[in-house]
mmCIF file with all atom_site columns, C-alpha atoms in Angstrom:
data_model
loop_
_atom_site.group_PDB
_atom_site.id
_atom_site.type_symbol
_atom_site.label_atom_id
_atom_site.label_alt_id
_atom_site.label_comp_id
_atom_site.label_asym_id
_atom_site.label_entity_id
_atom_site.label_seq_id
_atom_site.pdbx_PDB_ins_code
_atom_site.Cartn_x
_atom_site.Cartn_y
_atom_site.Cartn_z
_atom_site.occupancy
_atom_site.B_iso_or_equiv
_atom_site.pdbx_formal_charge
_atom_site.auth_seq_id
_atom_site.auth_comp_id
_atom_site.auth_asym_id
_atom_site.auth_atom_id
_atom_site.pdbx_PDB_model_num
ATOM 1   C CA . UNK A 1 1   ? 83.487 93.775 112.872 1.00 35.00 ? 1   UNK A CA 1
ATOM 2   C CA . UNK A 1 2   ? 82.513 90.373 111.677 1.00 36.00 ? 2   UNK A CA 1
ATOM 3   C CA . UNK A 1 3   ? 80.593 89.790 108.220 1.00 39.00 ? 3   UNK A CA 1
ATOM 4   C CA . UNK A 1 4   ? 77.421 89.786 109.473 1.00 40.00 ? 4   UNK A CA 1
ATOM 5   C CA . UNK A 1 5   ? 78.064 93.077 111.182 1.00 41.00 ? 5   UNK A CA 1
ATOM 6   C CA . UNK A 1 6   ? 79.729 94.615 107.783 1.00 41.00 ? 6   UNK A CA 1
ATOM 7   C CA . UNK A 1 7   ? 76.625 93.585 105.944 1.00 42.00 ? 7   UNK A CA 1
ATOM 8   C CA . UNK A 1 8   ? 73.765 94.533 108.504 1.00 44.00 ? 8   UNK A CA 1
ATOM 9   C CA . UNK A 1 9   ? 75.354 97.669 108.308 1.00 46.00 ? 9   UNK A CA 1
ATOM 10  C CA . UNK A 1 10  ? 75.797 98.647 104.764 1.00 46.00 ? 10  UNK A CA 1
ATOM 11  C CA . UNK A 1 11  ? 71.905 97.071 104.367 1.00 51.00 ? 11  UNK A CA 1
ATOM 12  C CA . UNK A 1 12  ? 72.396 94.286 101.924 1.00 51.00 ? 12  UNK A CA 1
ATOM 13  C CA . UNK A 1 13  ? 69.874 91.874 103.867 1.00 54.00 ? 13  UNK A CA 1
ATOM 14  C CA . UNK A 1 14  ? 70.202 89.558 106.579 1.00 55.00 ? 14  UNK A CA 1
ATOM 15  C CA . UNK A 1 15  ? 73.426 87.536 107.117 1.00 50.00 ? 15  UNK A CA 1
ATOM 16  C CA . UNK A 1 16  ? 73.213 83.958 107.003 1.00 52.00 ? 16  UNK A CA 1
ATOM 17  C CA . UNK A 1 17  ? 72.939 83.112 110.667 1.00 53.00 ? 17  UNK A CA 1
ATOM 18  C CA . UNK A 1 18  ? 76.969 81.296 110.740 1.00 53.00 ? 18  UNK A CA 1
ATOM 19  C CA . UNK A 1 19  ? 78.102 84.921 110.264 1.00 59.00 ? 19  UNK A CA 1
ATOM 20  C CA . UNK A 1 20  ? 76.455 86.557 112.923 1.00 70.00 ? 20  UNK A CA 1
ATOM 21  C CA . UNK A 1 21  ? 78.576 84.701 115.615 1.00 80.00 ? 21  UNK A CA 1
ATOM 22  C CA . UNK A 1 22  ? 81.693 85.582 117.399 1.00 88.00 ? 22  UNK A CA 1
ATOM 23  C CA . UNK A 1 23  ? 84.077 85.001 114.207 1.00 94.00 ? 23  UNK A CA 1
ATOM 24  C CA . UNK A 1 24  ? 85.108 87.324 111.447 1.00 95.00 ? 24  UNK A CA 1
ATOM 25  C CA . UNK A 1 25  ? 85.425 85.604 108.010 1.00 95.00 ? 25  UNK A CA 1
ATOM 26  C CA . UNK A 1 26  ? 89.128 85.279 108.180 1.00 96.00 ? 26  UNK A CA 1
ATOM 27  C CA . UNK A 1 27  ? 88.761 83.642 111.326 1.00 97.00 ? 27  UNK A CA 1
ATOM 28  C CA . UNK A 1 28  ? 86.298 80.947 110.503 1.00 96.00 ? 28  UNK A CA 1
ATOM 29  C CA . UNK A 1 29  ? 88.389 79.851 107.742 1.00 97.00 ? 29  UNK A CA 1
ATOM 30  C CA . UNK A 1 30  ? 91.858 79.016 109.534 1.00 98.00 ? 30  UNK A CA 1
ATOM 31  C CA . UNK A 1 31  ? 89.165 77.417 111.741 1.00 98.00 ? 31  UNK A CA 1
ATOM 32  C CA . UNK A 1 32  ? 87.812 75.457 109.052 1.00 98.00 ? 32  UNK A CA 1
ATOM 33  C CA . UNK A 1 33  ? 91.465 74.521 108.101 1.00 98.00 ? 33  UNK A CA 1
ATOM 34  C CA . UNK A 1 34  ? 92.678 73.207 111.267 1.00 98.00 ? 34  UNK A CA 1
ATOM 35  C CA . UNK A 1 35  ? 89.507 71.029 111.292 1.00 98.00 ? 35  UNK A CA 1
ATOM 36  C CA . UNK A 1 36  ? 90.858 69.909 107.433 1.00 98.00 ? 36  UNK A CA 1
ATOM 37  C CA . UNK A 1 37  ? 94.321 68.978 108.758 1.00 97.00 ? 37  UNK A CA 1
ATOM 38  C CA . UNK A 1 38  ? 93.229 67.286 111.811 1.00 97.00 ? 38  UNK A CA 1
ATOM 39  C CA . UNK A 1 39  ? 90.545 64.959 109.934 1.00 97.00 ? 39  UNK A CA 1
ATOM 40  C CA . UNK A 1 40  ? 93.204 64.649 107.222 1.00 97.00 ? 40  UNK A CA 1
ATOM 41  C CA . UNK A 1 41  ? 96.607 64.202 109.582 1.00 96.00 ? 41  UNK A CA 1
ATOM 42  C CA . UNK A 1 42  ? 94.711 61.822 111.877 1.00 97.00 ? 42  UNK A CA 1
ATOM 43  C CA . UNK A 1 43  ? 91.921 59.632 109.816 1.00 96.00 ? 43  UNK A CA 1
ATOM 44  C CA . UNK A 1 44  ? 89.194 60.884 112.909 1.00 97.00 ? 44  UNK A CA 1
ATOM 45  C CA . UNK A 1 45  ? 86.661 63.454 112.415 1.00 97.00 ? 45  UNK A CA 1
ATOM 46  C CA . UNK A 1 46  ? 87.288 66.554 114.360 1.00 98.00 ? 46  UNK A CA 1
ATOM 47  C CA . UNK A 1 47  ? 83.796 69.258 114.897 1.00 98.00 ? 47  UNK A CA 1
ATOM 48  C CA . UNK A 1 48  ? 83.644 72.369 116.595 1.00 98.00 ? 48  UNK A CA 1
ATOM 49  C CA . UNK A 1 49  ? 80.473 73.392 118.552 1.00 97.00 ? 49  UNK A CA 1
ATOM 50  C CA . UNK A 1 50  ? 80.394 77.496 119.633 1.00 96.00 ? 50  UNK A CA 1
ATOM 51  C CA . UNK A 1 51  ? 77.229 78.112 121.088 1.00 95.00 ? 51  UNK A CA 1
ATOM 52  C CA . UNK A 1 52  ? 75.084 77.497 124.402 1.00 96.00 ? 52  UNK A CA 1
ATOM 53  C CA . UNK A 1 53  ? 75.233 75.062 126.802 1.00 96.00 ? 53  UNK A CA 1
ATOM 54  C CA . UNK A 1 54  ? 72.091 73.566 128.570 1.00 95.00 ? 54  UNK A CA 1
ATOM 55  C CA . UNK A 1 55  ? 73.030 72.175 131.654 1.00 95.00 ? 55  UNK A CA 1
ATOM 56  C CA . UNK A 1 56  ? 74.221 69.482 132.943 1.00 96.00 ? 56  UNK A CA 1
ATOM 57  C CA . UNK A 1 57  ? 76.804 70.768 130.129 1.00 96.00 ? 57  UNK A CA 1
ATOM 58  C CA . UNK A 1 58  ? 78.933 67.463 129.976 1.00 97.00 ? 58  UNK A CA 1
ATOM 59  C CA . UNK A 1 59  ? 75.291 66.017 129.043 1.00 98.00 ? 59  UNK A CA 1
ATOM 60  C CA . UNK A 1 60  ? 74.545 68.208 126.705 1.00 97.00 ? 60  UNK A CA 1
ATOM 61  C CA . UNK A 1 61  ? 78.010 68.052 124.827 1.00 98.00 ? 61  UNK A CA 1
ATOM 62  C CA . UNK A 1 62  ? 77.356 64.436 124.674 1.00 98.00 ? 62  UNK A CA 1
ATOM 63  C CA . UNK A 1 63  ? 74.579 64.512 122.692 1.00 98.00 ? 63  UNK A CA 1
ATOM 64  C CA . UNK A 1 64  ? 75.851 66.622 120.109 1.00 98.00 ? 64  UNK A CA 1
ATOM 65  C CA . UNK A 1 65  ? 78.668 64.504 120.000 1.00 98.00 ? 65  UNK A CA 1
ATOM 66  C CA . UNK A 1 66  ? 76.253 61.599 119.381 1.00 97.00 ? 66  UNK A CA 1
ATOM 67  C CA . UNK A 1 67  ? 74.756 63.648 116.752 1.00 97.00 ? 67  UNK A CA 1
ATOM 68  C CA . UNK A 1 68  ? 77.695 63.469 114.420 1.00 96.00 ? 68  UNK A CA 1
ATOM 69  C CA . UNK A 1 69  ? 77.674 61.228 111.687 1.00 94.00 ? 69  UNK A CA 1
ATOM 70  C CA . UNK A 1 70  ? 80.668 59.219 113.188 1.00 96.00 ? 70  UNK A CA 1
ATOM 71  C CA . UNK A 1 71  ? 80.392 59.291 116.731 1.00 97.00 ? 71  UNK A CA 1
ATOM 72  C CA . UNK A 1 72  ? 82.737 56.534 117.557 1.00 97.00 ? 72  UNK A CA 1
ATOM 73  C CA . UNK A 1 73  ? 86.071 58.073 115.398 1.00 97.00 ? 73  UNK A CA 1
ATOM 74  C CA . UNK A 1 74  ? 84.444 61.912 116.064 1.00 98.00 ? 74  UNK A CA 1
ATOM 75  C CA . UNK A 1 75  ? 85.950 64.579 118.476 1.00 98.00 ? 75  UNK A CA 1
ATOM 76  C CA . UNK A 1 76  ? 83.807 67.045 119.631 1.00 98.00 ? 76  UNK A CA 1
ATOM 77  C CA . UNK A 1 77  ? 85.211 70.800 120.919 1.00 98.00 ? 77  UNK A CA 1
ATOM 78  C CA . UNK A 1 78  ? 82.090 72.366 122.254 1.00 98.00 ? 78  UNK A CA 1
ATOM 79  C CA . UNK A 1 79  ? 82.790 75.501 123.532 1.00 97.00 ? 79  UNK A CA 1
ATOM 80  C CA . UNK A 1 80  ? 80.375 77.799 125.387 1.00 96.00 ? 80  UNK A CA 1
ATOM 81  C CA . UNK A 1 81  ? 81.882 81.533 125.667 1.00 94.00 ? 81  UNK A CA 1
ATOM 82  C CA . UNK A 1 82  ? 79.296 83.400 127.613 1.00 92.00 ? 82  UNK A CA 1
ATOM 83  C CA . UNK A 1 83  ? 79.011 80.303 130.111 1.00 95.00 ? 83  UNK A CA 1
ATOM 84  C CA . UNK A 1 84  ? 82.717 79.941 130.325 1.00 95.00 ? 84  UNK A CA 1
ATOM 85  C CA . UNK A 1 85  ? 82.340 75.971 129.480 1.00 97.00 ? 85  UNK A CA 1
ATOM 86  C CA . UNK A 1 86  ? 84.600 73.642 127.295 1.00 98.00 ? 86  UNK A CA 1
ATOM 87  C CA . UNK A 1 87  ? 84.124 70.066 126.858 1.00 98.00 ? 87  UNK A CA 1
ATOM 88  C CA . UNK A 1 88  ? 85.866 68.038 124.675 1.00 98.00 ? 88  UNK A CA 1
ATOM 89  C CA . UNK A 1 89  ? 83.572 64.912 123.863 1.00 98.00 ? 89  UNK A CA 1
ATOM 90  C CA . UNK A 1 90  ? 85.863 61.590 122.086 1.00 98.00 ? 90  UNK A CA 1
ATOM 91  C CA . UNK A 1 91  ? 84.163 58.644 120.688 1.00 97.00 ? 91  UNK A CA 1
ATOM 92  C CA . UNK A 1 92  ? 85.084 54.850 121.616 1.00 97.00 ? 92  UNK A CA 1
ATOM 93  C CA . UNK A 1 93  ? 87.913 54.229 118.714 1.00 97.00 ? 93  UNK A CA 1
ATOM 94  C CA . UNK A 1 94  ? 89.249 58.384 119.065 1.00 97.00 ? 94  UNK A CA 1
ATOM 95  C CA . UNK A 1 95  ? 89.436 57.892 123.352 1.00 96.00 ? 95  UNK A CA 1
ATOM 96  C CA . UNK A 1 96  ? 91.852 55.174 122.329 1.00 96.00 ? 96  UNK A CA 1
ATOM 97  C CA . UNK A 1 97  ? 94.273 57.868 119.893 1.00 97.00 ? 97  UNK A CA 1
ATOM 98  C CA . UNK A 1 98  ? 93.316 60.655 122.127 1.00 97.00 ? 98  UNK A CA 1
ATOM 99  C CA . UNK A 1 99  ? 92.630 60.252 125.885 1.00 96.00 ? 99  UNK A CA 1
ATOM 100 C CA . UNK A 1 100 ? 91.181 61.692 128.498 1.00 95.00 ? 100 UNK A CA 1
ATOM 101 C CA . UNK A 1 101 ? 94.803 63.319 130.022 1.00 96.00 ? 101 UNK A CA 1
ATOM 102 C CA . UNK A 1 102 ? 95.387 64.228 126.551 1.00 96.00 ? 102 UNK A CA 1
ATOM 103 C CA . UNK A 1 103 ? 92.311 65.652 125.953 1.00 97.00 ? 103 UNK A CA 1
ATOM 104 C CA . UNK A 1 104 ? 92.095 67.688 129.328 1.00 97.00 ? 104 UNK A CA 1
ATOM 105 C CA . UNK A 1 105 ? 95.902 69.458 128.051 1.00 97.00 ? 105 UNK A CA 1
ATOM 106 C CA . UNK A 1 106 ? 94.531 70.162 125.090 1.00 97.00 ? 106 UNK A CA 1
ATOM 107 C CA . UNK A 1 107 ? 91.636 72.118 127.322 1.00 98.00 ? 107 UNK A CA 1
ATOM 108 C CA . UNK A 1 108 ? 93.853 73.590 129.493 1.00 97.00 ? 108 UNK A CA 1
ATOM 109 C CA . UNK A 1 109 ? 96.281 75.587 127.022 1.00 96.00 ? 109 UNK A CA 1
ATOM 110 C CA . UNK A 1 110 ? 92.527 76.195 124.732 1.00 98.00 ? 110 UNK A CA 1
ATOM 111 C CA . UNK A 1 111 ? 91.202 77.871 128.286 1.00 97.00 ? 111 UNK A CA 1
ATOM 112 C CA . UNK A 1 112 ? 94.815 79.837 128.248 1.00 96.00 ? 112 UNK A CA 1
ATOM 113 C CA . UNK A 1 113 ? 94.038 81.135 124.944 1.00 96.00 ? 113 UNK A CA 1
ATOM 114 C CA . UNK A 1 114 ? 90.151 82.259 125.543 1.00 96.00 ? 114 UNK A CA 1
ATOM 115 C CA . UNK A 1 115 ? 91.611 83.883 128.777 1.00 94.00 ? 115 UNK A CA 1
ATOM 116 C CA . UNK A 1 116 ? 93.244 86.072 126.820 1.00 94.00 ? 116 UNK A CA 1
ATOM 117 C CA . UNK A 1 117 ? 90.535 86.918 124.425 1.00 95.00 ? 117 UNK A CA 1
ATOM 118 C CA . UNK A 1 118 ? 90.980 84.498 121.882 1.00 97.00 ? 118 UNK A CA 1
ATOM 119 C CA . UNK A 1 119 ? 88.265 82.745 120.863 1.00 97.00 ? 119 UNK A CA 1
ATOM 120 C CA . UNK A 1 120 ? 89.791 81.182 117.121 1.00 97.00 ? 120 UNK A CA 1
ATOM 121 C CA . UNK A 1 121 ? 93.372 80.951 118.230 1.00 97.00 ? 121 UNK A CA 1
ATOM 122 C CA . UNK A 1 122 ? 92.334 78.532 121.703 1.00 98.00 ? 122 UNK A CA 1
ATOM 123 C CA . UNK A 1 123 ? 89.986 76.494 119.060 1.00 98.00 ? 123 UNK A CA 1
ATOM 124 C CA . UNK A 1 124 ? 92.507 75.763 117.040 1.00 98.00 ? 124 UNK A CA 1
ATOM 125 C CA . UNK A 1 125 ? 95.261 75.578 118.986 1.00 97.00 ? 125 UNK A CA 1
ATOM 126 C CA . UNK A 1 126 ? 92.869 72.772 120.576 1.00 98.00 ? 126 UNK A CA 1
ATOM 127 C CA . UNK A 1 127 ? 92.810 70.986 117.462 1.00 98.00 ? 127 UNK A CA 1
ATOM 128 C CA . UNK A 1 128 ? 96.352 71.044 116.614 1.00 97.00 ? 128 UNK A CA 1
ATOM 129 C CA . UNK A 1 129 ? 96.934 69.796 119.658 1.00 97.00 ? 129 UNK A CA 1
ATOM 130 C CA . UNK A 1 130 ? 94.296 67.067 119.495 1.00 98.00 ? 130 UNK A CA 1
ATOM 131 C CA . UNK A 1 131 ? 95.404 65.890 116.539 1.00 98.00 ? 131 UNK A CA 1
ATOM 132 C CA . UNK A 1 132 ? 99.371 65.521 117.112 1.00 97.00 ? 132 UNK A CA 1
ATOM 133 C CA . UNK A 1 133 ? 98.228 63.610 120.010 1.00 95.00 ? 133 UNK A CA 1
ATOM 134 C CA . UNK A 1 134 ? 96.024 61.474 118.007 1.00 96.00 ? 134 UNK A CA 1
ATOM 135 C CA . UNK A 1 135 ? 99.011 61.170 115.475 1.00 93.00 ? 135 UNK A CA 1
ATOM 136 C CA . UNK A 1 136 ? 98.642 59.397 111.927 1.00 89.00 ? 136 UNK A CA 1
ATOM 137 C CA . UNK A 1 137 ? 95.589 57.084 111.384 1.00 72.00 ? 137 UNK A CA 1
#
């Protein structure tokens, strides 16, 4: 049961949107940790989309990407669970710390993790990842 769920329940109003997604509380924040330690560890700016996908989804994870208030040092994880997707967007200075063979092992052990029903654990076992191969900045 996430948050949202506990609070819908016991009727204390509606839950901010954030906690009526696929995370519980506990989960969110290691999330919101392993973003810390990769921004910190690495000098880029890591960001985590969960959400849906329009398509062409590559397209659409580029935009978001472009979004971000520093697109050129910014990785993107967006990550689509009911469409199955994952795209890891890098800006111009991060493709150079992180590339694209990299990026797509980073995906590939993330894709492990979701596989197996973990949503949080893949996400940040992305970003760990990401971010060793990014090393110091």
């Amino acid at each position: 049961m996430t948050v949202g769920e506990k609070q819908a329940a016991t009727g204390t109003g509606n839950p901010p949107e954030v906690l009526d997604g696929p995370f519980s509380t506990r989960q969110l924040l290691r999330i919101d940790e392993a973003l810390r330690l990769a921004d910190q560890g690495t000098g880029l700016v890591f960001s985590v989309y969960v959400g849906g996908l329009d398509e062409p989804i590559r397209e659409h994870a580029q935009r978001l990407h472009r979004q971000l208030a520093e697109p050129d040092r910014s990785v993107l994880i967006a990550v689509s669970p009911n469409q199955r997707q994952l795209e890891i967007v890098t800006g111009r200075y991060a493709r150079k710390r992180i590339p694209d063979t990299y990026a797509k092992l980073a995906a590939l052990s993330m894709v492990a993790s979701f596989g197996g029903g973990d949503l949080a654990g893949g996400i940040i076992q992305g970003l760990d990842q990401l971010a060793s191969h990014a090393g110091k900045g």
